[in-house]
PDB file of C-alpha atoms in Angstrom:
ATOM      1  CA  MET E 291     -24.497 104.692 135.581  1.00 48.00           C
ATOM      2  CA  ARG E 292     -24.557 103.676 131.968  1.00 44.00           C
ATOM      3  CA  GLN E 293     -22.843 106.897 130.849  1.00 46.00           C
ATOM      4  CA  ASP E 294     -20.100 106.379 133.417  1.00 51.00           C
ATOM      5  CA  LYS E 295     -19.473 102.901 132.050  1.00 45.00           C
ATOM      6  CA  VAL E 296     -19.308 104.255 128.498  1.00 42.00           C
ATOM      7  CA  SER E 297     -16.853 106.957 129.462  1.00 49.00           C
ATOM      8  CA  ARG E 298     -14.734 104.418 131.325  1.00 48.00           C
ATOM      9  CA  PHE E 299     -14.812 102.146 128.300  1.00 42.00           C
ATOM     10  CA  CYS E 300     -13.756 105.008 126.031  1.00 44.00           C
ATOM     11  CA  SER E 301     -10.927 105.892 128.346  1.00 46.00           C
ATOM     12  CA  LEU E 302      -9.811 102.295 128.367  1.00 43.00           C
ATOM     13  CA  GLY E 303     -10.000 102.271 124.589  1.00 43.00           C
ATOM     14  CA  VAL E 304      -7.754 105.301 124.351  1.00 42.00           C
ATOM     15  CA  GLY E 305      -5.250 103.634 126.678  1.00 42.00           C
ATOM     16  CA  ILE E 306      -5.275 100.469 124.630  1.00 40.00           C
ATOM     17  CA  ASN E 307      -4.731 102.340 121.384  1.00 43.00           C
ATOM     18  CA  ALA E 308      -1.778 104.214 122.928  1.00 42.00           C
ATOM     19  CA  LYS E 309       0.008 100.928 123.588  1.00 44.00           C
ATOM     20  CA  THR E 310      -0.588  99.623 120.078  1.00 45.00           C
ATOM     21  CA  SER E 311       1.157 100.730 116.877  1.00 48.00           C
ATOM     22  CA  ARG E 312      -1.799 102.819 115.857  1.00 52.00           C
ATOM     23  CA  PRO E 313      -1.209 106.408 117.120  1.00 51.00           C
ATOM     24  CA  THR E 314      -4.129 108.457 118.198  1.00 62.00           C
ATOM     25  CA  ALA E 315      -4.545 112.133 117.234  1.00 61.00           C
ATOM     26  CA  SER E 316      -3.295 113.408 120.611  1.00 70.00           C
ATOM     27  CA  ASN E 317      -0.306 111.044 120.621  1.00 79.00           C
ATOM     28  CA  ALA E 318       0.630 112.062 117.056  1.00 76.00           C
ATOM     29  CA  GLY E 319       0.477 115.739 118.016  1.00 77.00           C
ATOM     30  CA  PHE E 320       2.746 115.129 120.999  1.00 81.00           C
ATOM     31  CA  ARG E 321       5.255 113.267 118.865  1.00 82.00           C
ATOM     32  CA  LEU E 322       5.155 116.044 116.268  1.00 81.00           C
ATOM     33  CA  LYS E 323       5.916 118.640 118.929  1.00 83.00           C
ATOM     34  CA  THR E 324       8.713 116.474 120.239  1.00 85.00           C
ATOM     35  CA  LEU E 325      10.213 116.119 116.762  1.00 84.00           C
ATOM     36  CA  LYS E 326       9.966 119.864 116.190  1.00 83.00           C
ATOM     37  CA  ARG E 327      11.689 120.517 119.511  1.00 85.00           C
ATOM     38  CA  HIS E 328      14.453 118.035 118.665  1.00 85.00           C
ATOM     39  CA  LEU E 329      14.816 119.623 115.228  1.00 85.00           C
ATOM     40  CA  LYS E 330      15.186 123.101 116.734  1.00 86.00           C
ATOM     41  CA  GLU E 331      17.740 121.812 119.207  1.00 86.00           C
ATOM     42  CA  LYS E 332      19.699 120.183 116.388  1.00 85.00           C
ATOM     43  CA  GLU E 333      19.511 123.411 114.391  1.00 85.00           C
ATOM     44  CA  ARG E 334      20.817 125.397 117.376  1.00 86.00           C
ATOM     45  CA  TRP E 335      23.571 122.833 117.943  1.00 89.00           C
ATOM     46  CA  GLY E 336      24.464 122.872 114.236  1.00 83.00           C
ATOM     47  CA  SER E 337      24.545 126.680 114.214  1.00 84.00           C
ATOM     48  CA  LYS E 338      26.807 126.765 117.293  1.00 86.00           C
ATOM     49  CA  ALA E 339      29.043 124.076 115.808  1.00 85.00           C
ATOM     50  CA  ALA E 340      29.272 126.000 112.525  1.00 86.00           C
ATOM     51  CA  GLU E 341      30.173 129.203 114.398  1.00 88.00           C
ATOM     52  CA  ALA E 342      32.810 127.342 116.397  1.00 88.00           C
ATOM     53  CA  LEU E 343      34.273 125.857 113.221  1.00 89.00           C
ATOM     54  CA  GLN E 344      34.297 129.249 111.502  1.00 89.00           C
ATOM     55  CA  LYS E 345      36.018 130.798 114.516  1.00 89.00           C
ATOM     56  CA  GLN E 346      38.579 127.996 114.582  1.00 90.00           C
ATOM     57  CA  LEU E 347      39.130 128.415 110.840  1.00 89.00           C
ATOM     58  CA  ARG E 348      39.659 132.178 111.207  1.00 90.00           C
ATOM     59  CA  GLU E 349      42.115 131.647 114.066  1.00 91.00           C
ATOM     60  CA  GLN E 350      43.969 129.037 112.053  1.00 90.00           C
ATOM     61  CA  GLN E 351      44.118 131.330 109.021  1.00 90.00           C
ATOM     62  CA  GLN E 352      45.399 134.197 111.188  1.00 91.00           C
ATOM     63  CA  GLN E 353      48.028 131.931 112.741  1.00 91.00           C
ATOM     64  CA  GLU E 354      49.108 130.669 109.322  1.00 89.00           C
ATOM     65  CA  ALA E 355      49.339 134.257 108.045  1.00 89.00           C
ATOM     66  CA  ALA E 356      51.465 135.253 111.057  1.00 90.00           C
ATOM     67  CA  ASP E 357      53.708 132.191 110.606  1.00 90.00           C
ATOM     68  CA  SER E 358      54.058 132.924 106.898  1.00 89.00           C
ATOM     69  CA  LYS E 359      54.995 136.554 107.601  1.00 89.00           C
ATOM     70  CA  LEU E 360      57.552 135.460 110.193  1.00 90.00           C
ATOM     71  CA  LEU E 361      59.059 132.940 107.775  1.00 90.00           C
ATOM     72  CA  GLN E 362      59.284 135.606 105.071  1.00 90.00           C
ATOM     73  CA  GLN E 363      61.062 137.962 107.469  1.00 91.00           C
ATOM     74  CA  GLN E 364      63.494 135.216 108.494  1.00 91.00           C
ATOM     75  CA  LEU E 365      64.099 134.367 104.840  1.00 90.00           C
ATOM     76  CA  GLN E 366      64.794 138.017 104.015  1.00 91.00           C
ATOM     77  CA  GLN E 367      67.227 138.245 106.933  1.00 91.00           C
ATOM     78  CA  LYS E 368      69.016 135.089 105.759  1.00 90.00           C
ATOM     79  CA  GLN E 369      69.224 136.462 102.224  1.00 90.00           C
ATOM     80  CA  GLN E 370      70.605 139.778 103.491  1.00 91.00           C
ATOM     81  CA  GLN E 371      73.193 137.955 105.607  1.00 90.00           C
ATOM     82  CA  GLN E 372      74.207 135.816 102.637  1.00 89.00           C
ATOM     83  CA  GLN E 373      74.532 138.918 100.448  1.00 90.00           C
ATOM     84  CA  GLN E 374      76.687 140.626 103.073  1.00 90.00           C
ATOM     85  CA  LEU E 375      78.903 137.553 103.381  1.00 88.00           C
ATOM     86  CA  LEU E 376      79.191 137.356  99.607  1.00 88.00           C
ATOM     87  CA  LEU E 377      80.191 141.019  99.395  1.00 89.00           C
ATOM     88  CA  GLN E 378      82.758 140.515 102.151  1.00 87.00           C
ATOM     89  CA  GLN E 379      84.161 137.473 100.365  1.00 86.00           C
ATOM     90  CA  LYS E 380      84.394 139.412  97.103  1.00 87.00           C
ATOM     91  CA  HIS E 381      86.060 142.342  98.872  1.00 87.00           C
ATOM     92  CA  ILE E 382      88.548 140.054 100.619  1.00 86.00           C
ATOM     93  CA  ALA E 383      89.277 138.158  97.401  1.00 84.00           C
ATOM     94  CA  LYS E 384      89.807 141.423  95.512  1.00 86.00           C
ATOM     95  CA  GLN E 385      92.006 142.809  98.279  1.00 84.00           C
ATOM     96  CA  PHE E 386      93.967 139.563  98.381  1.00 81.00           C
ATOM     97  CA  ASP E 387      94.447 139.647  94.604  1.00 84.00           C
ATOM     98  CA  ASN E 388      95.606 143.255  94.819  1.00 84.00           C
ATOM     99  CA  GLU E 389      98.048 142.399  97.592  1.00 82.00           C
ATOM    100  CA  ILE E 390      99.371 139.452  95.621  1.00 84.00           C
ATOM    101  CA  GLY E 391      99.810 141.720  92.604  1.00 83.00           C
ATOM    102  CA  ASP E 392     101.567 144.350  94.724  1.00 83.00           C
ATOM    103  CA  THR E 393     103.787 141.702  96.286  1.00 83.00           C
ATOM    104  CA  GLN E 394     104.676 140.273  92.907  1.00 85.00           C
ATOM    105  CA  ARG E 395     105.501 143.735  91.583  1.00 85.00           C
ATOM    106  CA  ALA E 396     107.598 144.485  94.668  1.00 83.00           C
ATOM    107  CA  MET E 397     109.431 141.180  94.287  1.00 84.00           C
ATOM    108  CA  LYS E 398     110.032 141.929  90.629  1.00 86.00           C
ATOM    109  CA  GLU E 399     111.395 145.372  91.479  1.00 85.00           C
ATOM    110  CA  LEU E 400     113.578 143.868  94.195  1.00 82.00           C
ATOM    111  CA  GLN E 401     114.876 141.280  91.746  1.00 84.00           C
ATOM    112  CA  GLN E 402     115.687 144.049  89.288  1.00 87.00           C
ATOM    113  CA  LYS E 403     117.505 145.959  92.021  1.00 82.00           C
ATOM    114  CA  CYS E 404     119.451 142.844  92.954  1.00 81.00           C
ATOM    115  CA  ASN E 405     120.371 142.292  89.323  1.00 83.00           C
ATOM    116  CA  SER E 406     121.463 145.921  89.099  1.00 83.00           C
ATOM    117  CA  LEU E 407     123.589 145.561  92.246  1.00 82.00           C
ATOM    118  CA  GLU E 408     125.080 142.370  90.897  1.00 80.00           C
ATOM    119  CA  ALA E 409     125.958 144.143  87.658  1.00 83.00           C
ATOM    120  CA  GLU E 410     127.551 146.983  89.620  1.00 81.00           C
ATOM    121  CA  PHE E 411     129.579 144.534  91.696  1.00 80.00           C
ATOM    122  CA  LEU E 412     130.752 142.829  88.519  1.00 81.00           C
ATOM    123  CA  SER E 413     131.676 146.210  87.086  1.00 82.00           C
ATOM    124  CA  LEU E 414     133.533 147.000  90.311  1.00 79.00           C
ATOM    125  CA  LEU E 415     135.360 143.709  90.154  1.00 78.00           C
ATOM    126  CA  GLN E 416     136.378 144.370  86.575  1.00 82.00           C
ATOM    127  CA  SER E 417     137.590 147.825  87.574  1.00 80.00           C
ATOM    128  CA  VAL E 418     139.631 146.302  90.381  1.00 78.00           C
ATOM    129  CA  LEU E 419     141.176 143.803  88.025  1.00 79.00           C
ATOM    130  CA  GLN E 420     141.982 146.521  85.538  1.00 80.00           C
ATOM    131  CA  LEU E 421     143.567 148.649  88.249  1.00 75.00           C
ATOM    132  CA  LEU E 422     145.600 145.706  89.448  1.00 74.00           C
ATOM    133  CA  GLN E 423     146.804 145.029  85.942  1.00 75.00           C
ATOM    134  CA  GLN E 424     147.687 148.701  85.494  1.00 72.00           C
ATOM    135  CA  GLN E 425     149.474 148.698  88.831  1.00 66.00           C
ATOM    136  CA  LEU E 426     151.527 145.740  87.801  1.00 69.00           C
ATOM    137  CA  GLN E 427     152.406 147.411  84.536  1.00 68.00           C
ATOM    138  CA  GLN E 428     153.099 150.911  85.959  1.00 60.00           C
ATOM    139  CA  PRO E 429     156.359 151.820  87.726  1.00 58.00           C
ATOM    140  CA  ALA E 430     156.479 152.200  91.488  1.00 57.00           C
ATOM    141  CA  ALA E 431     156.386 156.012  91.233  1.00 53.00           C
ATOM    142  CA  VAL E 432     152.723 156.114  90.318  1.00 60.00           C
ATOM    143  CA  GLU E 433     151.699 153.314  92.681  1.00 63.00           C
ATOM    144  CA  LYS E 434     150.479 155.672  95.425  1.00 71.00           C
ATOM    145  CA  GLU E 435     148.488 157.771  92.988  1.00 72.00           C
ATOM    146  CA  LEU E 436     146.761 154.719  91.542  1.00 68.00           C
ATOM    147  CA  ALA E 437     146.074 153.344  95.021  1.00 71.00           C
ATOM    148  CA  ALA E 438     144.468 156.645  96.098  1.00 74.00           C
ATOM    149  CA  ALA E 439     142.334 156.777  92.942  1.00 76.00           C
ATOM    150  CA  PHE E 440     141.311 153.161  93.455  1.00 73.00           C
ATOM    151  CA  GLU E 441     140.377 153.781  97.101  1.00 78.00           C
ATOM    152  CA  LYS E 442     138.337 156.843  96.143  1.00 80.00           C
ATOM    153  CA  GLN E 443     136.468 154.929  93.445  1.00 78.00           C
ATOM    154  CA  MET E 444     135.815 152.017  95.832  1.00 77.00           C
ATOM    155  CA  GLN E 445     134.435 154.372  98.496  1.00 80.00           C
ATOM    156  CA  GLN E 446     132.153 156.066  95.960  1.00 81.00           C
ATOM    157  CA  ILE E 447     130.770 152.741  94.729  1.00 76.00           C
ATOM    158  CA  LYS E 448     130.358 151.529  98.323  1.00 75.00           C
ATOM    159  CA  ASN E 449     128.372 154.651  99.252  1.00 78.00           C
ATOM    160  CA  GLU E 450     126.083 154.220  96.235  1.00 77.00           C
ATOM    161  CA  VAL E 451     125.416 150.558  97.090  1.00 73.00           C
ATOM    162  CA  ILE E 452     124.641 151.376 100.745  1.00 75.00           C
ATOM    163  CA  PHE E 453     122.292 154.182  99.676  1.00 77.00           C
ATOM    164  CA  LYS E 454     120.346 151.851  97.341  1.00 71.00           C
ATOM    165  CA  ILE E 455     120.083 149.128  99.990  1.00 70.00           C
ATOM    166  CA  GLN E 456     118.724 151.651 102.524  1.00 72.00           C
ATOM    167  CA  ASN E 457     116.099 152.801 100.008  1.00 70.00           C
ATOM    168  CA  LEU E 458     115.000 149.198  99.473  1.00 64.00           C
ATOM    169  CA  GLU E 459     114.675 148.626 103.232  1.00 60.00           C
ATOM    170  CA  THR E 460     112.640 151.828 103.643  1.00 64.00           C
ATOM    171  CA  LYS E 461     110.212 150.787 100.891  1.00 55.00           C
ATOM    172  CA  SER E 462     109.847 147.323 102.422  1.00 54.00           C
ATOM    173  CA  GLU E 463     109.034 148.786 105.866  1.00 54.00           C
ATOM    174  CA  ASN E 464     106.362 151.146 104.493  1.00 52.00           C
ATOM    175  CA  LYS E 465     104.605 148.491 102.402  1.00 52.00           C
ATOM    176  CA  GLU E 466     101.432 146.844 103.697  1.00 54.00           C
ATOM    177  CA  THR E 467     101.550 143.160 104.514  1.00 58.00           C
ATOM    178  CA  LEU E 468      99.249 140.442 103.229  1.00 56.00           C
ATOM    179  CA  GLY E 469      97.340 140.271 106.520  1.00 60.00           C
ATOM    180  CA  ASP E 470      96.456 143.993 106.676  1.00 61.00           C
ATOM    181  CA  ALA E 471      93.331 143.602 104.498  1.00 59.00           C
ATOM    182  CA  TRP E 472      91.790 141.079 106.931  1.00 59.00           C
ATOM    183  CA  ARG E 473      92.732 143.101 109.994  1.00 63.00           C
ATOM    184  CA  GLN E 474      91.284 146.330 108.542  1.00 62.00           C
ATOM    185  CA  ILE E 475      87.794 144.760 108.394  1.00 61.00           C
ATOM    186  CA  GLY E 476      88.090 143.153 111.843  1.00 63.00           C
ATOM    187  CA  MET E 477      88.819 139.582 110.688  1.00 63.00           C
ATOM    188  CA  GLN E 478      91.673 137.205 111.321  1.00 64.00           C
ATOM    189  CA  PRO E 479      93.888 136.462 108.294  1.00 63.00           C
ATOM    190  CA  PRO E 480      94.004 132.864 107.006  1.00 61.00           C
ATOM    191  CA  HIS E 481      96.447 130.433 108.583  1.00 59.00           C
ATOM    192  CA  ALA E 482      98.432 130.247 105.354  1.00 55.00           C
ATOM    193  CA  VAL E 483      99.054 134.005 105.536  1.00 50.00           C
ATOM    194  CA  THR E 484      99.884 134.124 109.255  1.00 55.00           C
ATOM    195  CA  LYS E 485     102.495 131.412 108.732  1.00 50.00           C
ATOM    196  CA  LEU E 486     104.364 133.903 106.545  1.00 49.00           C
ATOM    197  CA  GLY E 487     104.723 136.203 109.550  1.00 50.00           C
ATOM    198  CA  VAL E 488     102.461 138.954 108.159  1.00 49.00           C
TER     199      VAL E 488
END
């Protein structure tokens, strides 16, 4: 009976100590195991979180690399398009300058031809005046002879003038217009050129 009371008292003592701030050896061991278990769980959670972050970082780096490569390709395409447009602009400008030069030379040649025709007409007029003066001074006997010579000379000069005018028209028809350079590369000529009818 006495031993049972002692054991009951000891068990009550252990229960009392468990409720107080003084941990017993068994309670301290339990808390240590609990802390170790919590620590392992935190380590596992931290390891999983680190793996997830590393995976997310790798995916982000791969996405950034793909985006960067795509941007570089788009930039290269834009640069190539700009270079092609620049080359086309240079070609069109050069062709336009050449056409302007050809047109100016053709206009200069035409002006020279016109001046030459004008000089020939003046020479013809002077010849006519001279023949008229000679006709007035000559007797009537030679009037028919002078008239025939005058008509022959007039016909010869007329034929030469017509021949030169036909040559000028043929050269003008065979010459390229200002809008041909744009049409040859599949583009519409500027409005300022189309207004000229070319």
